Short mmCIF file of C-alpha atoms and ligand atoms in Angstrom, two decimals:
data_model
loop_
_atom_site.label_atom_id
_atom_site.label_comp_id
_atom_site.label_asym_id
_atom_site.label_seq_id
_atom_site.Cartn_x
_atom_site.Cartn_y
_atom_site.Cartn_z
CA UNK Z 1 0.00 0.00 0.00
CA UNK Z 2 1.13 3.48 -0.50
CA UNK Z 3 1.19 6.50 2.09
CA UNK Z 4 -2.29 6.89 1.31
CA UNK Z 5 -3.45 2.74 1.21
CA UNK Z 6 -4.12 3.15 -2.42
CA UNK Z 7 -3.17 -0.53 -3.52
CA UNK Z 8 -0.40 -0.44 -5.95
CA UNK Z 9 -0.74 -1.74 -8.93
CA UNK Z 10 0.46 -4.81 -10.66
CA UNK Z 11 4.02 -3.27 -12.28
CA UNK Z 12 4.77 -1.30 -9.85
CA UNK Z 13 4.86 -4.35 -7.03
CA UNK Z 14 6.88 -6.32 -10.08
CA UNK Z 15 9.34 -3.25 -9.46
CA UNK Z 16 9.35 -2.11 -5.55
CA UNK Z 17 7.39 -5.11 -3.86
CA UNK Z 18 10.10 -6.92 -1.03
CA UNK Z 19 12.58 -4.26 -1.41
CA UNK Z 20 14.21 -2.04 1.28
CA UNK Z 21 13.84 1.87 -0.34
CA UNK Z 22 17.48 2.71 1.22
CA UNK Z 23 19.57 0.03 -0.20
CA UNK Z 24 23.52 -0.63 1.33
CA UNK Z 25 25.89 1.96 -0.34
CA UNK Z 26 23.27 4.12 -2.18
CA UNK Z 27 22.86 1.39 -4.69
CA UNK Z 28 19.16 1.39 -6.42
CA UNK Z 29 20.23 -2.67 -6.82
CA UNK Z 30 20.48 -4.50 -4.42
CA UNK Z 31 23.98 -5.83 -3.47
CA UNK Z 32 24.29 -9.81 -4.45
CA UNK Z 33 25.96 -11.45 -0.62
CA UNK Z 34 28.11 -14.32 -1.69
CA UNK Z 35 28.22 -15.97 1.37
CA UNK Z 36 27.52 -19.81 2.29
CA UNK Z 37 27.58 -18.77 6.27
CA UNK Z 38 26.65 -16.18 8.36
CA UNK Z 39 28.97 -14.88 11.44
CA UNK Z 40 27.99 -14.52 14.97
CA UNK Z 41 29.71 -11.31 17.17
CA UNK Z 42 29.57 -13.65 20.35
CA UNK Z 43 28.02 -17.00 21.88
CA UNK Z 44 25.14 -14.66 23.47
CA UNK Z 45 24.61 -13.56 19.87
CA UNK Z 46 24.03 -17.38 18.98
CA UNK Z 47 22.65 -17.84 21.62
CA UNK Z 48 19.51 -15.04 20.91
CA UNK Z 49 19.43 -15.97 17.56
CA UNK Z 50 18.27 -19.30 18.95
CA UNK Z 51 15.80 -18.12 20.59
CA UNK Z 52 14.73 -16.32 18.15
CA UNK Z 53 15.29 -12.54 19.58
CA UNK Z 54 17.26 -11.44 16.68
CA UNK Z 55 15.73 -12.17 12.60
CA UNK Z 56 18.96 -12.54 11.06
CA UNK Z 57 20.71 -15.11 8.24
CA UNK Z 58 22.47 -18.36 9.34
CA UNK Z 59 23.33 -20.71 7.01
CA UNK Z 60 22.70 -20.47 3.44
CA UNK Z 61 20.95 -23.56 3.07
CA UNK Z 62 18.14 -21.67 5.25
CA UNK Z 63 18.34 -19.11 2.67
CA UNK Z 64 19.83 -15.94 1.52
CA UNK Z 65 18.91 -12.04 1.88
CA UNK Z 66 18.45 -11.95 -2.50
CA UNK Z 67 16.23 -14.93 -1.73
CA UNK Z 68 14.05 -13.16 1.31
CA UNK Z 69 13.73 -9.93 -1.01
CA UNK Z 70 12.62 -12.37 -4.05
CA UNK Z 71 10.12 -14.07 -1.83
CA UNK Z 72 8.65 -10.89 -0.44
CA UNK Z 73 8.30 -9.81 -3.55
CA UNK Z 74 6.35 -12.85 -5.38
CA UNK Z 75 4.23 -13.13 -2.56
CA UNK Z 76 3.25 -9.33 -3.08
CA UNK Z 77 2.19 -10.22 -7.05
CA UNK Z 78 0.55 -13.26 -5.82
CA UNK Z 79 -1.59 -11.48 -3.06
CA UNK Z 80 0.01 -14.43 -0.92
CA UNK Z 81 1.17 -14.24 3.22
CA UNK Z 82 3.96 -15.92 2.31
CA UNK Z 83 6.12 -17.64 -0.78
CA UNK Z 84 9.54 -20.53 -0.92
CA UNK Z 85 11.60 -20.25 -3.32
CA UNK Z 86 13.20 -23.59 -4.35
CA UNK Z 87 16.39 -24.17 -7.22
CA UNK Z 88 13.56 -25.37 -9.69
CA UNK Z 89 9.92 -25.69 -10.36
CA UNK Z 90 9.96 -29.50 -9.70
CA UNK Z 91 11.91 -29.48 -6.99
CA UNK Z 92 9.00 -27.16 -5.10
CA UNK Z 93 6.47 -29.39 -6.44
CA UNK Z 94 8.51 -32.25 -4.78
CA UNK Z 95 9.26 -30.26 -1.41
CA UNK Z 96 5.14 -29.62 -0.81
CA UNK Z 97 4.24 -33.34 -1.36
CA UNK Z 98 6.92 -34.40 0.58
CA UNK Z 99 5.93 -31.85 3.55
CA UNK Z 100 2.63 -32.41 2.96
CA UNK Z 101 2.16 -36.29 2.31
CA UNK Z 102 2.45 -39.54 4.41
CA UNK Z 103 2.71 -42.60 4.09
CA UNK Z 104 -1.41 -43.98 3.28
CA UNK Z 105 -2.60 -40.55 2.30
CA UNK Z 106 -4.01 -40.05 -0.99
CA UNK Z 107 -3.12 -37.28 -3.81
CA UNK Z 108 -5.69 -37.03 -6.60
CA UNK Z 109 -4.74 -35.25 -9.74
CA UNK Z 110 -6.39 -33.72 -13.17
CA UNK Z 111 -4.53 -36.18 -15.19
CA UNK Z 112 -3.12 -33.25 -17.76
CA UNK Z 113 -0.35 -32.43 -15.91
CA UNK Z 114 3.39 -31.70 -16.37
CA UNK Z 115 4.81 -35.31 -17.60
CA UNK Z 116 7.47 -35.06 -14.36
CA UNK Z 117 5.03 -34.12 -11.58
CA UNK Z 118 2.89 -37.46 -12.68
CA UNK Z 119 5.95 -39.57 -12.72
CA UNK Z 120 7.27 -38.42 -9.45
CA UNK Z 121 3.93 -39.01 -7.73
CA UNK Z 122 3.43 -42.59 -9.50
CA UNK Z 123 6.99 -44.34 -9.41
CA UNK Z 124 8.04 -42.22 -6.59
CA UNK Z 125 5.81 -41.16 -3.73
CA UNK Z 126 4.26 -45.06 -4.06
CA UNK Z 127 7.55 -46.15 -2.84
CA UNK Z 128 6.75 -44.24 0.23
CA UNK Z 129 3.18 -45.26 0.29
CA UNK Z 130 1.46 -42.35 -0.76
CA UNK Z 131 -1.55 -43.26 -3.00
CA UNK Z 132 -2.19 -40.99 -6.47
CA UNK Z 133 -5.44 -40.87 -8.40
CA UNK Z 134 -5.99 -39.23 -11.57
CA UNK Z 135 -9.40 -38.13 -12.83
CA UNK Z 136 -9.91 -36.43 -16.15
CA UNK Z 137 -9.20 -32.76 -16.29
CA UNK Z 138 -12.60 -30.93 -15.28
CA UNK Z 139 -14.42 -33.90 -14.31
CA UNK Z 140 -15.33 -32.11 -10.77
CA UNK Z 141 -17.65 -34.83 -10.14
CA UNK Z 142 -15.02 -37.87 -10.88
CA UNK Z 143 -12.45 -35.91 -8.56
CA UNK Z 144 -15.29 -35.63 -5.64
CA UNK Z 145 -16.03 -39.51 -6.12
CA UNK Z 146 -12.12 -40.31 -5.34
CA UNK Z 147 -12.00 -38.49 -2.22
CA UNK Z 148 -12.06 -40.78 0.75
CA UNK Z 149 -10.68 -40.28 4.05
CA UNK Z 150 -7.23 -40.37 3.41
CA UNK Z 151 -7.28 -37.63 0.93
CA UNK Z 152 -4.74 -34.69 1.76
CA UNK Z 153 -4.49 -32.83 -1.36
CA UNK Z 154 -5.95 -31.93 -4.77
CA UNK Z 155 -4.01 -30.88 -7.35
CA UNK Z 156 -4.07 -29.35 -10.78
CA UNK Z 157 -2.16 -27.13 -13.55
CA UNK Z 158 -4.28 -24.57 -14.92
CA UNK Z 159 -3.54 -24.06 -17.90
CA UNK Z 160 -2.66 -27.72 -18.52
CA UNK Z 161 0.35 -28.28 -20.44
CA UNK Z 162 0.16 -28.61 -23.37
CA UNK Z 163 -3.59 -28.82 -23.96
CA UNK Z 164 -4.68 -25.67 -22.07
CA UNK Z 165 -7.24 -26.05 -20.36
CA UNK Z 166 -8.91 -24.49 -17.91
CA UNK Z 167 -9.66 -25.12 -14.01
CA UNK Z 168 -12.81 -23.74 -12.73
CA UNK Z 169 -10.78 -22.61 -9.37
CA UNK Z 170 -13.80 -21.54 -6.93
CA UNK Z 171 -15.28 -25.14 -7.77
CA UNK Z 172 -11.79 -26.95 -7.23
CA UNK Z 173 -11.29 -24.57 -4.19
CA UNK Z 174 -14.90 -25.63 -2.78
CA UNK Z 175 -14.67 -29.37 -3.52
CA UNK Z 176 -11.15 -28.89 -1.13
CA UNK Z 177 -13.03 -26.91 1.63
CA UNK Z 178 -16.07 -29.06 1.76
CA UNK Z 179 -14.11 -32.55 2.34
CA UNK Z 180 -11.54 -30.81 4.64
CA UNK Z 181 -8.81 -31.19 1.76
CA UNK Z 182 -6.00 -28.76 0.83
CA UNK Z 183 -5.39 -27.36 -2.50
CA UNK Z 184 -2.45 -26.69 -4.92
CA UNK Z 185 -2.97 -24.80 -8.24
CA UNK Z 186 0.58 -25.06 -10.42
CA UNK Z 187 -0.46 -21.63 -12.10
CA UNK Z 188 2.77 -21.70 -14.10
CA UNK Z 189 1.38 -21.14 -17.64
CA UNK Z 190 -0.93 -18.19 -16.60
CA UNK Z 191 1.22 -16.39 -13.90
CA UNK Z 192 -0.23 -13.82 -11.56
CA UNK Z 193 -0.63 -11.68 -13.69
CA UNK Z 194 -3.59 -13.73 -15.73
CA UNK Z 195 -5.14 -15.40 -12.73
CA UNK Z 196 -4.11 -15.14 -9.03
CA UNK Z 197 -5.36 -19.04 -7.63
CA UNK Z 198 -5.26 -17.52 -3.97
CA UNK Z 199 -7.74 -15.27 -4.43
CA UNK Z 200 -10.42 -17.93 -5.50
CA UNK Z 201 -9.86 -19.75 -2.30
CA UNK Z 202 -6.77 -22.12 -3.39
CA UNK Z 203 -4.38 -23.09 -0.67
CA UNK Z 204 -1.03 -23.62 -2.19
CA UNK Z 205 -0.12 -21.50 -5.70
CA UNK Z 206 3.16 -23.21 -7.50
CA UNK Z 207 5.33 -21.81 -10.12
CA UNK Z 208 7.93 -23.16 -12.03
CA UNK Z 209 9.64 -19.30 -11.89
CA UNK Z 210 11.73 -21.01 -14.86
CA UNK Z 211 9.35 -19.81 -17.45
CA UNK Z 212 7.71 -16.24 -17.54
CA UNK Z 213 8.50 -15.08 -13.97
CA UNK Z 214 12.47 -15.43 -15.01
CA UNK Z 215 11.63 -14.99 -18.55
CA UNK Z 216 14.77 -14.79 -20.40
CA UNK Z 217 15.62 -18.57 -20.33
CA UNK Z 218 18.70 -17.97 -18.18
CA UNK Z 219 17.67 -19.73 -14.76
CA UNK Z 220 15.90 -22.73 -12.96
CA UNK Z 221 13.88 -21.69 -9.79
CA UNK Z 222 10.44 -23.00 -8.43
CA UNK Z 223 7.62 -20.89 -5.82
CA UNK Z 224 5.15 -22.38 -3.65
CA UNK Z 225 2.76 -18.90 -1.88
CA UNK Z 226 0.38 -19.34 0.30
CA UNK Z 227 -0.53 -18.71 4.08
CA UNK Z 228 2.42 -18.43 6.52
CA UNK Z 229 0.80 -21.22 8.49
CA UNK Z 230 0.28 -23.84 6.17
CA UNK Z 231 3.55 -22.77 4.58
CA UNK Z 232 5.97 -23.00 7.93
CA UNK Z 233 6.50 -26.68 7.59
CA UNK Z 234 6.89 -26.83 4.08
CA UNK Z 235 9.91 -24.21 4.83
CA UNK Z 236 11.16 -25.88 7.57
CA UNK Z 237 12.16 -29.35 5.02
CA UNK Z 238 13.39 -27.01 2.45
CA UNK Z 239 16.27 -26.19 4.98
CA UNK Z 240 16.70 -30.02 5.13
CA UNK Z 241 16.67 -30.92 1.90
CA UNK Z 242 18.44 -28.35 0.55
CA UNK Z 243 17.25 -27.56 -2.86
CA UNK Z 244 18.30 -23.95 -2.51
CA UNK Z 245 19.27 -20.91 -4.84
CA UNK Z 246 22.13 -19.21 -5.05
CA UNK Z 247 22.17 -15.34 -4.36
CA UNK Z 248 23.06 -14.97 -8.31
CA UNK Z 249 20.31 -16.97 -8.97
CA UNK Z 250 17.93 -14.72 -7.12
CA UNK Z 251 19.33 -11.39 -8.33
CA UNK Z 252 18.52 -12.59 -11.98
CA UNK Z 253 14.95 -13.41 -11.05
CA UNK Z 254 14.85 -9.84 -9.25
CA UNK Z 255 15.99 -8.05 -12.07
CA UNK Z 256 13.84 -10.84 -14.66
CA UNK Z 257 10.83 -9.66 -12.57
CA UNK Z 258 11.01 -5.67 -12.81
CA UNK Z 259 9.66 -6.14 -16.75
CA UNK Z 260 7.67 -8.94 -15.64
CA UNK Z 261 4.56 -7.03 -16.24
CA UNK Z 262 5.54 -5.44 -19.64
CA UNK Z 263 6.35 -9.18 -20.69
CA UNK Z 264 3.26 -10.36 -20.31
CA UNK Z 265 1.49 -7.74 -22.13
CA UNK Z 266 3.18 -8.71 -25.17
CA UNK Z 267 3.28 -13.10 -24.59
CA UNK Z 268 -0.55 -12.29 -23.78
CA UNK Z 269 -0.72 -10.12 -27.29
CA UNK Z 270 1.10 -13.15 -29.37
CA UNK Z 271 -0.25 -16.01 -27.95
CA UNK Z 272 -3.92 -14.64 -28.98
CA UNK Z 273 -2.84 -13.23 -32.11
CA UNK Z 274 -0.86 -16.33 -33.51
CA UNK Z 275 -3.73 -18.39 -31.89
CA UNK Z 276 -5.81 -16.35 -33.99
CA UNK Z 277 -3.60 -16.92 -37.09
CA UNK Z 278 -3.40 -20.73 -36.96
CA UNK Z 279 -7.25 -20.69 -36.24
CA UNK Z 280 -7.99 -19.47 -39.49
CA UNK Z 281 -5.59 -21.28 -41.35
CA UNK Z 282 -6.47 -23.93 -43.83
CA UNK Z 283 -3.70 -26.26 -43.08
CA UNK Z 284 -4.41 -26.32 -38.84
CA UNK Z 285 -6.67 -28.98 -37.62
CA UNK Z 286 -6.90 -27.48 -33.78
CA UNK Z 287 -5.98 -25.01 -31.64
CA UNK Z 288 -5.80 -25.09 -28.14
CA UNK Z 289 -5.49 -21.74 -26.85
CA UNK Z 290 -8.22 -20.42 -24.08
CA UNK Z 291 -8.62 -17.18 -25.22
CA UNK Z 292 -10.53 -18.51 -28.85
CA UNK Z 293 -14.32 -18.66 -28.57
CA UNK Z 294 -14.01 -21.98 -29.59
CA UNK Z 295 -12.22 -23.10 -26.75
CA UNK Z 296 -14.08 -25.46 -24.27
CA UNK Z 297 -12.86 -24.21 -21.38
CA UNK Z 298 -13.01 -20.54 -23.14
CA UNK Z 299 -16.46 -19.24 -20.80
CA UNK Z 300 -14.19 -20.55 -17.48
CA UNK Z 301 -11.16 -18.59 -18.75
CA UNK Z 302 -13.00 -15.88 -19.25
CA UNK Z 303 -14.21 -15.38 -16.00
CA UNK Z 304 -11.18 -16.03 -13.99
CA UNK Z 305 -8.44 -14.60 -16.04
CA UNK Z 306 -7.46 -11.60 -17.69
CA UNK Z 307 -5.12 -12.83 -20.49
CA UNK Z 308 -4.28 -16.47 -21.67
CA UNK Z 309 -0.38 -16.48 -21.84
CA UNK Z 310 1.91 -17.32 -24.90
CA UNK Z 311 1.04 -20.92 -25.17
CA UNK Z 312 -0.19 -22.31 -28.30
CA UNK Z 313 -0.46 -25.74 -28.96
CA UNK Z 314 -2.22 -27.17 -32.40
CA UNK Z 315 -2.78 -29.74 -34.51
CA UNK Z 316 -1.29 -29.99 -38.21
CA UNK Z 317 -3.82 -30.81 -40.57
CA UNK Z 318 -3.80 -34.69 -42.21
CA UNK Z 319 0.41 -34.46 -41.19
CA UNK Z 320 2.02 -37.64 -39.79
CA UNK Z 321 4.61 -36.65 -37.55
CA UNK Z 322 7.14 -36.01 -39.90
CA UNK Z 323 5.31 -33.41 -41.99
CA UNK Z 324 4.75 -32.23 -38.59
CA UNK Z 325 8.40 -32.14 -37.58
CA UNK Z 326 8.82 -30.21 -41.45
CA UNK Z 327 6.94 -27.25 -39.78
CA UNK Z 328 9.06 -27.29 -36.69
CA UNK Z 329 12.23 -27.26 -38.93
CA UNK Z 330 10.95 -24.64 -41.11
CA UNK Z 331 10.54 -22.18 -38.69
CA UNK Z 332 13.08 -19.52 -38.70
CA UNK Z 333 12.56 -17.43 -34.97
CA UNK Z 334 11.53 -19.87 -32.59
CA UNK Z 335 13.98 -22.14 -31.57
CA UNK Z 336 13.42 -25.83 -30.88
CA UNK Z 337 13.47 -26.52 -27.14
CA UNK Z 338 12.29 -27.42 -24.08
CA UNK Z 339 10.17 -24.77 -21.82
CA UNK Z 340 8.31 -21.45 -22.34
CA UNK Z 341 7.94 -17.97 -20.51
CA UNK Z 342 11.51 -16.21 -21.87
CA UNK Z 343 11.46 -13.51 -24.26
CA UNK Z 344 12.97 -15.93 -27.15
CA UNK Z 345 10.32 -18.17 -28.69
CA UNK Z 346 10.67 -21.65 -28.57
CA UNK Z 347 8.99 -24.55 -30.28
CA UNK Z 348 8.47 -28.19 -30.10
CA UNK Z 349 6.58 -31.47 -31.00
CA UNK Z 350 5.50 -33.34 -27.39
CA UNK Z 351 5.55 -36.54 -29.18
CA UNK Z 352 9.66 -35.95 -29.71
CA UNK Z 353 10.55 -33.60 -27.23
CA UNK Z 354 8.88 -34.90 -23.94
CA UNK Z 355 7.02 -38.40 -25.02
CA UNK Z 356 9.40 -40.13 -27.67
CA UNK Z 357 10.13 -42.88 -25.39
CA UNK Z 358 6.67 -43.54 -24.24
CA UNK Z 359 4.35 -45.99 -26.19
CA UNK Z 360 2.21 -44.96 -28.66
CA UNK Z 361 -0.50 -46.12 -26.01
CA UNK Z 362 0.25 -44.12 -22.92
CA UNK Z 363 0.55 -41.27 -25.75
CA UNK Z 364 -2.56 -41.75 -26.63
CA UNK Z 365 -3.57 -41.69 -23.07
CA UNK Z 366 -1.82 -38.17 -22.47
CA UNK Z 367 -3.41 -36.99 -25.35
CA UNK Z 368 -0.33 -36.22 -27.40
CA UNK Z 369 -1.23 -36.44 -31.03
CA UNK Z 370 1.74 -37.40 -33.73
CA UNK Z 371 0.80 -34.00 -35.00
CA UNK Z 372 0.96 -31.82 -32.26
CA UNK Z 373 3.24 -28.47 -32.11
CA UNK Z 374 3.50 -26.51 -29.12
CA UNK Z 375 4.94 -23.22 -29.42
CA UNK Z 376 5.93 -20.64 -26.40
CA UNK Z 377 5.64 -16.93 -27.94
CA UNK Z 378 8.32 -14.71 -26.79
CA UNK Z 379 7.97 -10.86 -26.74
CA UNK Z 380 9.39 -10.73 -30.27
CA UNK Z 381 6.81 -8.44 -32.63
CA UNK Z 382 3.43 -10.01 -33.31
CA UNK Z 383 3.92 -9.46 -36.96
CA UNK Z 384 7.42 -10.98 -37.71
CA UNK Z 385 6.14 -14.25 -35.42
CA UNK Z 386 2.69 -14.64 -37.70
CA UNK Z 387 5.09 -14.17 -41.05
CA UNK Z 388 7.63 -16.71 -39.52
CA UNK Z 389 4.83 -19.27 -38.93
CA UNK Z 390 2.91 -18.64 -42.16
CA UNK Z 391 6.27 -19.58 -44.49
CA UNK Z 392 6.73 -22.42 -42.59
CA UNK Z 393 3.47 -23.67 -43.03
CA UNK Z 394 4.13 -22.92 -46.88
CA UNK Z 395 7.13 -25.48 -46.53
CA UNK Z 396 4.48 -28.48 -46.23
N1 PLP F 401 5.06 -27.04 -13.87
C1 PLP F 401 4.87 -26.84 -15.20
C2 PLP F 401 3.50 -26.50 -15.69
C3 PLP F 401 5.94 -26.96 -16.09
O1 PLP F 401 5.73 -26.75 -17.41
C4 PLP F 401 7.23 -27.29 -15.59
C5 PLP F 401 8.39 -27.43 -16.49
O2 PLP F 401 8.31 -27.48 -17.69
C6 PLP F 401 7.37 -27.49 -14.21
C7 PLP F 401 6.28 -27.35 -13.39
C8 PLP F 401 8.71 -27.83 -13.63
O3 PLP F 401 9.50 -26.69 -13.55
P1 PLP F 401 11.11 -26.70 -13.61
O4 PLP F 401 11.51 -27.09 -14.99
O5 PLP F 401 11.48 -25.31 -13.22
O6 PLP F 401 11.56 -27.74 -12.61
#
């Protein structure tokens, strides 16, 4: 809040939220501390740190002061108490279900999910005896069926990767509060800037900070924001386990964040545009994108968000995959890769990039078609994307 409690608004927290005004040494940055340990003046000083009379760093495991200034700062976006930041997205989605989870609960998941948070809750958290159910994304009524007594947590993307749909969050956040469950939203595709989960009711908000919160495709880091209570725990194992950040690390995803906002405008402006594009265009099948009218989860969207994010997945039109992979190749700006949410476009086919070694079954099951492309618009002009896109899809 300013002076005067007008709220401030979504760029200027991406700016100012989490940092101190008068910075060491006059600097308008704030200094990067390189330091694995933290010094004591005496044993009394150890001592009151103990006890907790004195806030102060320890041990960089704990965390750093480019981390704390980071956190404050994402919570701020996220209208969250509190946020942990974690060395990736995964490992946060692994430090909440390992706080969070025991062995004979029960996890049930929308079954579009990120490929890695499936297999770590099916071939991993089974060897600890923790149960995972998957009901098909947006069946409310399925998910409510597979809730029993040992349930501890719901959990969806939204938008799913790479089909984009949409969750209906005050229904997901209702089904939670009426069985006594908790709730996790990984938001990473929309970002707070298109949809804040927390507001809606949703416990737990998760961000791989990889994608559009770092945005320039030069760092890993993950962010689980929430309530301060339901959050201590989760922080206290983080110490533990140890899947920290470096202070470099943080001061990228500082700086990454100051634009954050001007970003977004423009992935939210290409992702509808060049949604728009391949709609109309003879040789596209589909598009999944939740800002097109045609959409089925496009009403939902509507309502809950106020952009859809650079994502645009579609099908080729009567392409195998390797007239599919002919587009991918014939693009000339996006590069092929992994991940989404920098400022360089990137493309992809999920059947090679993420599902070659799967069987065509279990494909079929995750709903990756052999002619599937996802592309992840940068900031790069609207125009010069939709010309890059159209040649290629001259090439076939
Ligand atoms: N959640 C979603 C939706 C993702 O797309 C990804 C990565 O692609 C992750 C989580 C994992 O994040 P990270 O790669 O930072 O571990």
């Amino acid at each position: 809040m300013t002076a005067n409690d007008r709220p401030q608004g979504f760029s200027t927290l991406a700016i100012h939220a989490g940092e101190a005004r008068l910075k060491p040494l006059d600097s308008i940055t704030d200094p990067v501390v390189f330091a694995s340990t933290y010094t004591f003046t005496s044993t009394q000083d150890v001592i009151d740190f103990i006890e907790q009379k004195q806030p102060r760093e320890e041990y960089g495991r704990y965390g750093n002061p480019n981390e704390k200034v980071v956190e404050a700062k994402l919570a701020a976006l996220e209208g969250g108490e509190s946020a942990i930041l974690y060395s990736s997205g995964m490992a946060a989605i692994v430090g909440l279900f390992m706080t969070k989870l025991s062995a004979g609960d029960e996890v049930v998941f929308f079954d579009e999910c990120y490929h890695r948070s499936r297999e770590f809750c099916n071939k991993h958290l089974a060897r600890f005896g923790v149960v995972t159910r998957q009901v098909k994304t947006g069946d409310y009524d399925a998910m409510e069926a597979v809730i029993g007594p040992h349930t501890k947590l719901l959990v969806s993307e939204s938008p799913t990767n790479p089909h984009m749909s949409i969750v209906d969050l005050d229904r997901f956040a209702e089904i939670g509060r009426r069985h006594g469950v908790e709730t996790l939203i990984d938001a990473t595709l929309a970002t707070p800037f298109n949809v804040r989960p927390l507001a809606h009711g949703i416990d737990y908000v998760l961000h791989s900070a990889t994608k559009y919160l770092g945005g320039h495709n030069d760092l890993l880091a993950g962010v689980i924001i929430g309530d301060e209570s339901k959050l201590e725990s989760v922080r206290y194992l983080r110490g533990i386990m140890g899947a920290v950040n470096s202070p470099h690390n943080m001061y990228l995803l500082q700086r990454g964040l100051k634009t954050f906002a001007l970003r977004m405008r423009q992935h939210n402006a290409n992702g509808q545009a060049v949604a728009e594009f391949l709609d109309r265009h003879p040789k596209i099948e589909r598009v999944y994108y939740a800002g097109l009218e045609s959409h089925p989860y496009h009403d939902v969207a509507k309502r809950t968000m106020s952009g859809y994010g650079g994502l645009v997945t579609f099908l080729v039109k009567d392409a195998d995959w390797k007239r599919t992979a002919k587009v991918v190749d014939s693009v000339k700006l996006p590069r092929i890769g992994p991940s989404l949410g920098g400022v360089e476009s990137l493309i992809e086919q999920p059947l090679v990039m993420s599902y070659y070694q799967c069987t065509p079954e279990d494909r079929e099951k995750f709903g990756i078609q052999d002619n599937m492309i996802r592309l992840a618009c940068g900031v790069e002009e609207t125009e010069d994307l939709i010309a890059d896109l159209s040649q290629a899809l001259d090439q076939i």
